[in-house]
Amino acid sequence: MCGIVGYVGDRLAAPILLDGLSRLEYRGYDSAGIAVVESGKALTVRKASGKLSVLVESMKGAAPTGFSGIGHTRWATHGGPTEVNAHPHTDSNKNVVIVHNGIVENYLELKERLQAEGHRFTSETDSEVIAHLMESLMGRGLVFEEAVRMTAQRIQGAQAVVAMNVQEPGTLVAFRLGNAGGITVGYGQREMFLASDLPALLPHTSQVAFLAPGEMVSVDAREARFRSVQGAPIHKSPQAAPYDAVAIAKDGYRHFMLKEIMEQPGTVHRAIGGRVSFEPADVLLPDFPFTPAQVREVNRIVLTGMGTSLHACMVARYYMEQIAGVPAEIDNSSELRYRNPILDSRTLVVSVSQSGETADTLGAMEEAARSGAKQITICNVEGSQTTRMAHGTVFIGVGPEIGVASTKCLTGSLAALYLLATYLGKVRGTVDQARMTGLLNDLASAPRLIGQALEQREAFGRLAHEYADYYNFLYLGRGINMPVAMEGALKLKEVSYIHAEGYPAGEMKHGPIALISKDMPVVALAPRDHLYDKMRSNIQEVKARGGKVLALVTQGHHDLAGVADGLIEMPSTPYLVSPIVNVVPLQLLAYHMALERGCDVDQPRNLAKTVTVE
Ligand code: M6R
């Protein structure tokens, strides 16, 4: 969602802020702005609706020249994506300026009170109330830092805020409440940085510290001082950033999404590597937080996440049941959190979130924590909120994912979940040495098989050319590949804006079949597994109704050749590993369809990389 940057030091702030914002563009946004205190203490605020390039263009030859400032890319919640609603926001007298991520849930009540005091509001946002509240508190005699701290105590909801004050331009004050995204402090030489995400900081420093919920920080060019929003001092030392700047470059690819699809043989290998041994075969999860006795007392697993991570959960249900031998269910986190679910200390809640900051997933985890459930999270970002909330983490370990459409994090999550299930099965006695060897050999084949799938990359450009003018798609799958069908449909709608729905193929006759016509292509996952004959029948039913079918089939099995309109041939893959491989062509199809339709692949409209509001 919104991206935040801040700078204080001896270099011109504006170029650093704009560069930082450009590195956060992947998060998704609809307007951008910066505020810089110029010499002579004037505050300059520049904003623009639309892409960051519009803001940059508007400042050509007239960029503000101060040495401290804050910047923001906004993903609209309250008020449209206009220039006026863009951040930074100021108080009535342009003394205080803020950038904000999250929602001020009590903003209407605060706004009415502040308006009654004479504050003049200019935007439709909830965020503006923060600057006015700070102004009001300073008017009552509080120094700036205290006014920020008191503001943090008065606003409700999850927020991340950075504030600056014209009277003390060399100090930035930030706080974090709940889980509306993070604030990271970057330590430089006689300069300090703040950002919602690491990519904005990495060109300048690899020494960072993270704010936890309920913490605030004041930074000047020399140091960072941490406190709780209640006022207690906190000692924090900088630590090495978990990523480097090289890892987030495009490496010659046209888009991050393509780079991230293409690097999956390596990233899945990384997700597995270091956690398995083959002589003898074994899974090693050294930081696993539960004792064998605790693992054996688990009588149910609840898998939860959102979007692509929820699809990972749907696949992992098979892993938990078929490998670990534990009854498993899946729950969308935004539903789980409000359902008063029946969970207890014998339930293992496995949350999946590549970012570790998704508001609904964190809400579901809070609910699980209240009921005393055991919690493991699958996450790609060290230090993120889910990793702090769960008892233990299995890191995805695939490096930063920048494209808004999740690709390599899905295949990495699936590898991590497979390993988790295998580990649980070993402890619970459902996986003996022979099975362990078989399971790990199967998983170890995934990078090679993904590589083979990627060899057909060129074909997807041609397929996209053929299919890009359709407005509706149906994706069908069965068994462990049913969630892959849902993921294929999600990828297509996210990046190409084509309406697509993923269904269990068996459900088709119960309604969706009414939609079948020559104008709605069906992408059918029909690998040669125990459900192939059923899938083949479903494909015949579509064809019998004049539908157009693009079938994903196993190489060397050509009996759909005369039936389907197009075939995507995939290497033969062990059943439980097949989602990790079969999702790859669907990612490529979505990518090429988006290109064909001229869409902004890495920053699709309306989407945010990390969804920090409900
Ligand atoms: O960071 P998370 O894995 O928790 O994110 C969950 C979803 O927001 C995410 O998977 C979303 O659906 C992606 N845009 C999918 O490509």
PDB file of C-alpha atoms in Angstrom, residues 71-272:
ATOM      1  CA  GLY A  71       7.963  11.524   0.660  1.00  0.00           C
ATOM      2  CA  HIS A  72       5.013   9.263  -0.022  1.00  0.00           C
ATOM      3  CA  THR A  73       3.286   7.166  -2.648  1.00  0.00           C
ATOM      4  CA  ARG A  74      -0.431   6.958  -1.825  1.00  0.00           C
ATOM      5  CA  TRP A  75      -2.864   4.102  -2.351  1.00  0.00           C
ATOM      6  CA  ALA A  76      -6.216   5.836  -1.879  1.00  0.00           C
ATOM      7  CA  THR A  77      -8.549   4.798   0.912  1.00  0.00           C
ATOM      8  CA  HIS A  78     -10.341   8.000   2.035  1.00  0.00           C
ATOM      9  CA  GLY A  79     -10.822  10.388  -0.885  1.00  0.00           C
ATOM     10  CA  GLY A  80      -9.964   9.868  -4.546  1.00  0.00           C
ATOM     11  CA  PRO A  81      -6.449   9.791  -5.984  1.00  0.00           C
ATOM     12  CA  THR A  82      -6.244  13.557  -6.555  1.00  0.00           C
ATOM     13  CA  GLU A  83      -3.352  15.947  -6.070  1.00  0.00           C
ATOM     14  CA  VAL A  84      -5.070  17.516  -3.053  1.00  0.00           C
ATOM     15  CA  ASN A  85      -5.512  14.149  -1.366  1.00  0.00           C
ATOM     16  CA  ALA A  86      -1.931  13.090  -2.105  1.00  0.00           C
ATOM     17  CA  HIS A  87       0.542  13.152   0.807  1.00  0.00           C
ATOM     18  CA  PRO A  88       2.398  14.868   2.469  1.00  0.00           C
ATOM     19  CA  HIS A  89      -0.304  16.689   4.441  1.00  0.00           C
ATOM     20  CA  THR A  90       0.242  19.792   6.525  1.00  0.00           C
ATOM     21  CA  ASP A  91      -1.428  21.531   9.420  1.00  0.00           C
ATOM     22  CA  SER A  92      -3.296  24.813   8.893  1.00  0.00           C
ATOM     23  CA  ASN A  93      -0.135  26.936   9.219  1.00  0.00           C
ATOM     24  CA  LYS A  94       2.190  24.640   7.260  1.00  0.00           C
ATOM     25  CA  ASN A  95       4.418  24.062  10.271  1.00  0.00           C
ATOM     26  CA  VAL A  96       3.890  20.346  10.613  1.00  0.00           C
ATOM     27  CA  VAL A  97       3.948  17.932   7.702  1.00  0.00           C
ATOM     28  CA  ILE A  98       3.242  14.212   7.739  1.00  0.00           C
ATOM     29  CA  VAL A  99       3.093  11.106   5.577  1.00  0.00           C
ATOM     30  CA  HIS A 100       0.899   8.219   6.630  1.00  0.00           C
ATOM     31  CA  ASN A 101       0.143   4.593   5.850  1.00  0.00           C
ATOM     32  CA  GLY A 102      -2.991   3.036   7.386  1.00  0.00           C
ATOM     33  CA  ILE A 103      -6.416   4.283   8.368  1.00  0.00           C
ATOM     34  CA  VAL A 104      -7.227   6.704  11.210  1.00  0.00           C
ATOM     35  CA  GLU A 105     -10.417   5.006  12.325  1.00  0.00           C
ATOM     36  CA  ASN A 106     -11.589   7.880  14.555  1.00  0.00           C
ATOM     37  CA  TYR A 107     -10.684  10.619  12.081  1.00  0.00           C
ATOM     38  CA  LEU A 108     -14.213  11.995  11.701  1.00  0.00           C
ATOM     39  CA  GLU A 109     -14.577  12.574  15.422  1.00  0.00           C
ATOM     40  CA  LEU A 110     -11.091  14.143  15.613  1.00  0.00           C
ATOM     41  CA  LYS A 111     -11.709  16.260  12.522  1.00  0.00           C
ATOM     42  CA  GLU A 112     -14.935  17.705  13.911  1.00  0.00           C
ATOM     43  CA  ARG A 113     -13.186  18.603  17.153  1.00  0.00           C
ATOM     44  CA  LEU A 114     -10.239  20.192  15.348  1.00  0.00           C
ATOM     45  CA  GLN A 115     -12.502  22.098  12.960  1.00  0.00           C
ATOM     46  CA  ALA A 116     -14.350  23.470  16.006  1.00  0.00           C
ATOM     47  CA  GLU A 117     -10.934  24.683  17.259  1.00  0.00           C
ATOM     48  CA  GLY A 118     -10.480  26.531  13.947  1.00  0.00           C
ATOM     49  CA  HIS A 119      -8.330  24.114  11.956  1.00  0.00           C
ATOM     50  CA  ARG A 120      -8.854  24.386   8.205  1.00  0.00           C
ATOM     51  CA  PHE A 121      -8.804  21.083   6.311  1.00  0.00           C
ATOM     52  CA  THR A 122      -8.033  20.935   2.621  1.00  0.00           C
ATOM     53  CA  SER A 123      -8.268  17.248   1.684  1.00  0.00           C
ATOM     54  CA  GLU A 124     -10.815  14.452   1.983  1.00  0.00           C
ATOM     55  CA  THR A 125      -8.305  12.151   3.654  1.00  0.00           C
ATOM     56  CA  ASP A 126      -8.279  10.672   7.122  1.00  0.00           C
ATOM     57  CA  SER A 127      -4.507  11.301   7.179  1.00  0.00           C
ATOM     58  CA  GLU A 128      -4.690  15.099   7.283  1.00  0.00           C
ATOM     59  CA  VAL A 129      -6.156  14.946  10.777  1.00  0.00           C
ATOM     60  CA  ILE A 130      -2.756  13.721  12.028  1.00  0.00           C
ATOM     61  CA  ALA A 131      -0.963  16.953  11.075  1.00  0.00           C
ATOM     62  CA  HIS A 132      -3.702  19.113  12.604  1.00  0.00           C
ATOM     63  CA  LEU A 133      -3.720  17.088  15.794  1.00  0.00           C
ATOM     64  CA  MET A 134       0.042  17.595  16.142  1.00  0.00           C
ATOM     65  CA  GLU A 135      -0.424  21.319  15.503  1.00  0.00           C
ATOM     66  CA  SER A 136      -3.152  21.470  18.129  1.00  0.00           C
ATOM     67  CA  LEU A 137      -0.999  19.680  20.713  1.00  0.00           C
ATOM     68  CA  MET A 138       1.991  21.948  19.993  1.00  0.00           C
ATOM     69  CA  GLY A 139      -0.338  24.922  20.434  1.00  0.00           C
ATOM     70  CA  ARG A 140      -0.914  23.636  23.967  1.00  0.00           C
ATOM     71  CA  GLY A 141       2.801  23.828  24.694  1.00  0.00           C
ATOM     72  CA  LEU A 142       4.063  20.351  23.804  1.00  0.00           C
ATOM     73  CA  VAL A 143       7.419  20.120  22.053  1.00  0.00           C
ATOM     74  CA  PHE A 144       7.210  18.480  18.619  1.00  0.00           C
ATOM     75  CA  GLU A 145       8.326  15.000  19.658  1.00  0.00           C
ATOM     76  CA  GLU A 146       5.821  14.931  22.486  1.00  0.00           C
ATOM     77  CA  ALA A 147       3.070  16.189  20.196  1.00  0.00           C
ATOM     78  CA  VAL A 148       3.835  13.296  17.839  1.00  0.00           C
ATOM     79  CA  ARG A 149       3.807  10.832  20.732  1.00  0.00           C
ATOM     80  CA  MET A 150       0.473  12.132  22.046  1.00  0.00           C
ATOM     81  CA  THR A 151      -0.956  11.988  18.540  1.00  0.00           C
ATOM     82  CA  ALA A 152       0.030   8.331  18.381  1.00  0.00           C
ATOM     83  CA  GLN A 153      -1.946   7.798  21.565  1.00  0.00           C
ATOM     84  CA  ARG A 154      -5.067   9.553  20.293  1.00  0.00           C
ATOM     85  CA  ILE A 155      -5.552   8.103  16.865  1.00  0.00           C
ATOM     86  CA  GLN A 156      -7.172   4.702  16.514  1.00  0.00           C
ATOM     87  CA  GLY A 157      -6.332   1.927  14.093  1.00  0.00           C
ATOM     88  CA  ALA A 158      -3.159   0.606  12.555  1.00  0.00           C
ATOM     89  CA  GLN A 159      -0.792   3.286  11.227  1.00  0.00           C
ATOM     90  CA  ALA A 160       2.739   4.138  10.219  1.00  0.00           C
ATOM     91  CA  VAL A 161       3.508   7.869  10.293  1.00  0.00           C
ATOM     92  CA  VAL A 162       6.547  10.068   9.659  1.00  0.00           C
ATOM     93  CA  ALA A 163       6.324  13.711  10.734  1.00  0.00           C
ATOM     94  CA  MET A 164       8.514  16.755  10.262  1.00  0.00           C
ATOM     95  CA  ASN A 165       8.317  20.224  11.751  1.00  0.00           C
ATOM     96  CA  VAL A 166       9.531  23.427  10.113  1.00  0.00           C
ATOM     97  CA  GLN A 167      11.043  24.698  13.370  1.00  0.00           C
ATOM     98  CA  GLU A 168      13.298  21.618  13.716  1.00  0.00           C
ATOM     99  CA  PRO A 169      13.965  20.541  10.126  1.00  0.00           C
ATOM    100  CA  GLY A 170      16.896  18.355  11.164  1.00  0.00           C
ATOM    101  CA  THR A 171      14.654  15.899  13.016  1.00  0.00           C
ATOM    102  CA  LEU A 172      12.140  13.392  11.697  1.00  0.00           C
ATOM    103  CA  VAL A 173       9.793  11.633  14.110  1.00  0.00           C
ATOM    104  CA  ALA A 174       8.034   8.395  13.167  1.00  0.00           C
ATOM    105  CA  PHE A 175       5.769   5.919  14.881  1.00  0.00           C
ATOM    106  CA  ARG A 176       4.113   2.631  14.146  1.00  0.00           C
ATOM    107  CA  LEU A 177       0.813   1.435  15.577  1.00  0.00           C
ATOM    108  CA  GLY A 178      -0.439  -2.059  14.811  1.00  0.00           C
ATOM    109  CA  ASN A 179       0.125  -3.580  11.431  1.00  0.00           C
ATOM    110  CA  ALA A 180      -0.327  -1.018   8.691  1.00  0.00           C
ATOM    111  CA  GLY A 181       3.135  -1.559   7.289  1.00  0.00           C
ATOM    112  CA  GLY A 182       6.521  -0.970   8.754  1.00  0.00           C
ATOM    113  CA  ILE A 183       8.979   1.828   9.380  1.00  0.00           C
ATOM    114  CA  THR A 184      12.646   0.998   8.839  1.00  0.00           C
ATOM    115  CA  VAL A 185      15.461   3.278   9.959  1.00  0.00           C
ATOM    116  CA  GLY A 186      18.552   3.336   7.712  1.00  0.00           C
ATOM    117  CA  TYR A 187      21.866   4.451   9.256  1.00  0.00           C
ATOM    118  CA  GLY A 188      24.242   6.411   6.993  1.00  0.00           C
ATOM    119  CA  GLN A 189      27.399   8.495   7.517  1.00  0.00           C
ATOM    120  CA  ARG A 190      26.150  11.826   8.916  1.00  0.00           C
ATOM    121  CA  GLU A 191      22.757  11.061   7.416  1.00  0.00           C
ATOM    122  CA  MET A 192      19.729   8.967   8.317  1.00  0.00           C
ATOM    123  CA  PHE A 193      16.910   7.491   6.288  1.00  0.00           C
ATOM    124  CA  LEU A 194      13.400   6.279   7.031  1.00  0.00           C
ATOM    125  CA  ALA A 195      11.319   4.075   4.775  1.00  0.00           C
ATOM    126  CA  SER A 196       8.330   1.798   4.802  1.00  0.00           C
ATOM    127  CA  ASP A 197      10.401  -0.868   2.977  1.00  0.00           C
ATOM    128  CA  LEU A 198      14.003  -1.846   2.551  1.00  0.00           C
ATOM    129  CA  PRO A 199      14.341  -1.302  -1.220  1.00  0.00           C
ATOM    130  CA  ALA A 200      14.230   2.476  -0.666  1.00  0.00           C
ATOM    131  CA  LEU A 201      17.167   2.312   1.745  1.00  0.00           C
ATOM    132  CA  LEU A 202      19.475  -0.247   0.210  1.00  0.00           C
ATOM    133  CA  PRO A 203      21.274   2.057  -2.264  1.00  0.00           C
ATOM    134  CA  HIS A 204      22.397   4.123   0.754  1.00  0.00           C
ATOM    135  CA  THR A 205      22.956   1.742   3.624  1.00  0.00           C
ATOM    136  CA  SER A 206      22.757  -1.855   4.753  1.00  0.00           C
ATOM    137  CA  GLN A 207      22.544  -0.942   8.457  1.00  0.00           C
ATOM    138  CA  VAL A 208      18.912  -0.853   9.524  1.00  0.00           C
ATOM    139  CA  ALA A 209      16.563  -1.054  12.500  1.00  0.00           C
ATOM    140  CA  PHE A 210      12.859  -1.849  12.396  1.00  0.00           C
ATOM    141  CA  LEU A 211      10.060  -0.241  14.421  1.00  0.00           C
ATOM    142  CA  ALA A 212       7.756  -2.729  16.135  1.00  0.00           C
ATOM    143  CA  PRO A 213       4.093  -1.837  16.679  1.00  0.00           C
ATOM    144  CA  GLY A 214       3.778   0.674  19.507  1.00  0.00           C
ATOM    145  CA  GLU A 215       7.262   2.113  18.943  1.00  0.00           C
ATOM    146  CA  MET A 216       8.440   5.527  17.797  1.00  0.00           C
ATOM    147  CA  VAL A 217      11.761   6.968  16.700  1.00  0.00           C
ATOM    148  CA  SER A 218      13.321  10.417  16.395  1.00  0.00           C
ATOM    149  CA  VAL A 219      16.141  10.628  13.891  1.00  0.00           C
ATOM    150  CA  ASP A 220      18.591  13.386  13.108  1.00  0.00           C
ATOM    151  CA  ALA A 221      21.689  13.201  10.906  1.00  0.00           C
ATOM    152  CA  ARG A 222      23.714  11.518  13.671  1.00  0.00           C
ATOM    153  CA  GLU A 223      21.466   9.166  15.587  1.00  0.00           C
ATOM    154  CA  ALA A 224      18.134   7.449  16.112  1.00  0.00           C
ATOM    155  CA  ARG A 225      16.420   7.480  19.516  1.00  0.00           C
ATOM    156  CA  PHE A 226      13.704   4.892  20.106  1.00  0.00           C
ATOM    157  CA  ARG A 227      10.858   4.962  22.599  1.00  0.00           C
ATOM    158  CA  SER A 228       7.553   3.265  23.055  1.00  0.00           C
ATOM    159  CA  VAL A 229       4.580   5.505  22.298  1.00  0.00           C
ATOM    160  CA  GLN A 230       3.941   5.306  26.054  1.00  0.00           C
ATOM    161  CA  GLY A 231       7.292   7.048  26.542  1.00  0.00           C
ATOM    162  CA  ALA A 232       9.600   4.257  27.759  1.00  0.00           C
ATOM    163  CA  PRO A 233      13.113   4.397  26.220  1.00  0.00           C
ATOM    164  CA  ILE A 234      13.998   1.437  23.975  1.00  0.00           C
ATOM    165  CA  HIS A 235      17.496   0.351  23.072  1.00  0.00           C
ATOM    166  CA  LYS A 236      17.910  -0.764  19.467  1.00  0.00           C
ATOM    167  CA  SER A 237      21.097  -1.279  17.486  1.00  0.00           C
ATOM    168  CA  PRO A 238      21.331  -1.292  13.716  1.00  0.00           C
ATOM    169  CA  GLN A 239      21.549  -4.714  12.093  1.00  0.00           C
ATOM    170  CA  ALA A 240      22.559  -5.875   8.617  1.00  0.00           C
ATOM    171  CA  ALA A 241      19.715  -5.662   6.110  1.00  0.00           C
ATOM    172  CA  PRO A 242      18.559  -9.093   4.951  1.00  0.00           C
ATOM    173  CA  TYR A 243      18.689  -8.146   1.233  1.00  0.00           C
ATOM    174  CA  ASP A 244      21.170  -6.341  -0.946  1.00  0.00           C
ATOM    175  CA  ALA A 245      20.518  -3.825  -3.703  1.00  0.00           C
ATOM    176  CA  VAL A 246      21.739  -6.208  -6.414  1.00  0.00           C
ATOM    177  CA  ALA A 247      19.043  -8.714  -5.534  1.00  0.00           C
ATOM    178  CA  ILE A 248      16.337  -6.221  -6.397  1.00  0.00           C
ATOM    179  CA  ALA A 249      17.593  -5.193  -9.829  1.00  0.00           C
ATOM    180  CA  LYS A 250      15.778  -6.347 -12.993  1.00  0.00           C
ATOM    181  CA  ASP A 251      18.830  -8.215 -14.301  1.00  0.00           C
ATOM    182  CA  GLY A 252      18.126  -7.258 -17.905  1.00  0.00           C
ATOM    183  CA  TYR A 253      14.516  -8.450 -17.869  1.00  0.00           C
ATOM    184  CA  ARG A 254      11.847  -6.076 -19.113  1.00  0.00           C
ATOM    185  CA  HIS A 255       9.744  -6.503 -15.975  1.00  0.00           C
ATOM    186  CA  PHE A 256      10.247  -7.740 -12.429  1.00  0.00           C
ATOM    187  CA  MET A 257       7.386 -10.165 -12.954  1.00  0.00           C
ATOM    188  CA  LEU A 258       9.194 -11.862 -15.823  1.00  0.00           C
ATOM    189  CA  LYS A 259      12.479 -11.894 -13.926  1.00  0.00           C
ATOM    190  CA  GLU A 260      10.759 -13.436 -10.925  1.00  0.00           C
ATOM    191  CA  ILE A 261       9.023 -16.083 -13.063  1.00  0.00           C
ATOM    192  CA  MET A 262      12.264 -16.971 -14.823  1.00  0.00           C
ATOM    193  CA  GLU A 263      14.347 -17.236 -11.667  1.00  0.00           C
ATOM    194  CA  GLN A 264      12.064 -19.861 -10.104  1.00  0.00           C
ATOM    195  CA  PRO A 265      14.325 -22.877 -10.746  1.00  0.00           C
ATOM    196  CA  GLY A 266      16.909 -21.077  -8.613  1.00  0.00           C
ATOM    197  CA  THR A 267      14.536 -19.679  -6.019  1.00  0.00           C
ATOM    198  CA  VAL A 268      12.790 -23.001  -5.411  1.00  0.00           C
ATOM    199  CA  HIS A 269      16.221 -24.560  -5.104  1.00  0.00           C
ATOM    200  CA  ARG A 270      17.090 -21.907  -2.496  1.00  0.00           C
ATOM    201  CA  ALA A 271      13.812 -22.508  -0.658  1.00  0.00           C
ATOM    202  CA  ILE A 272      14.700 -26.189  -0.346  1.00  0.00           C
TER     203      ILE A 272
END
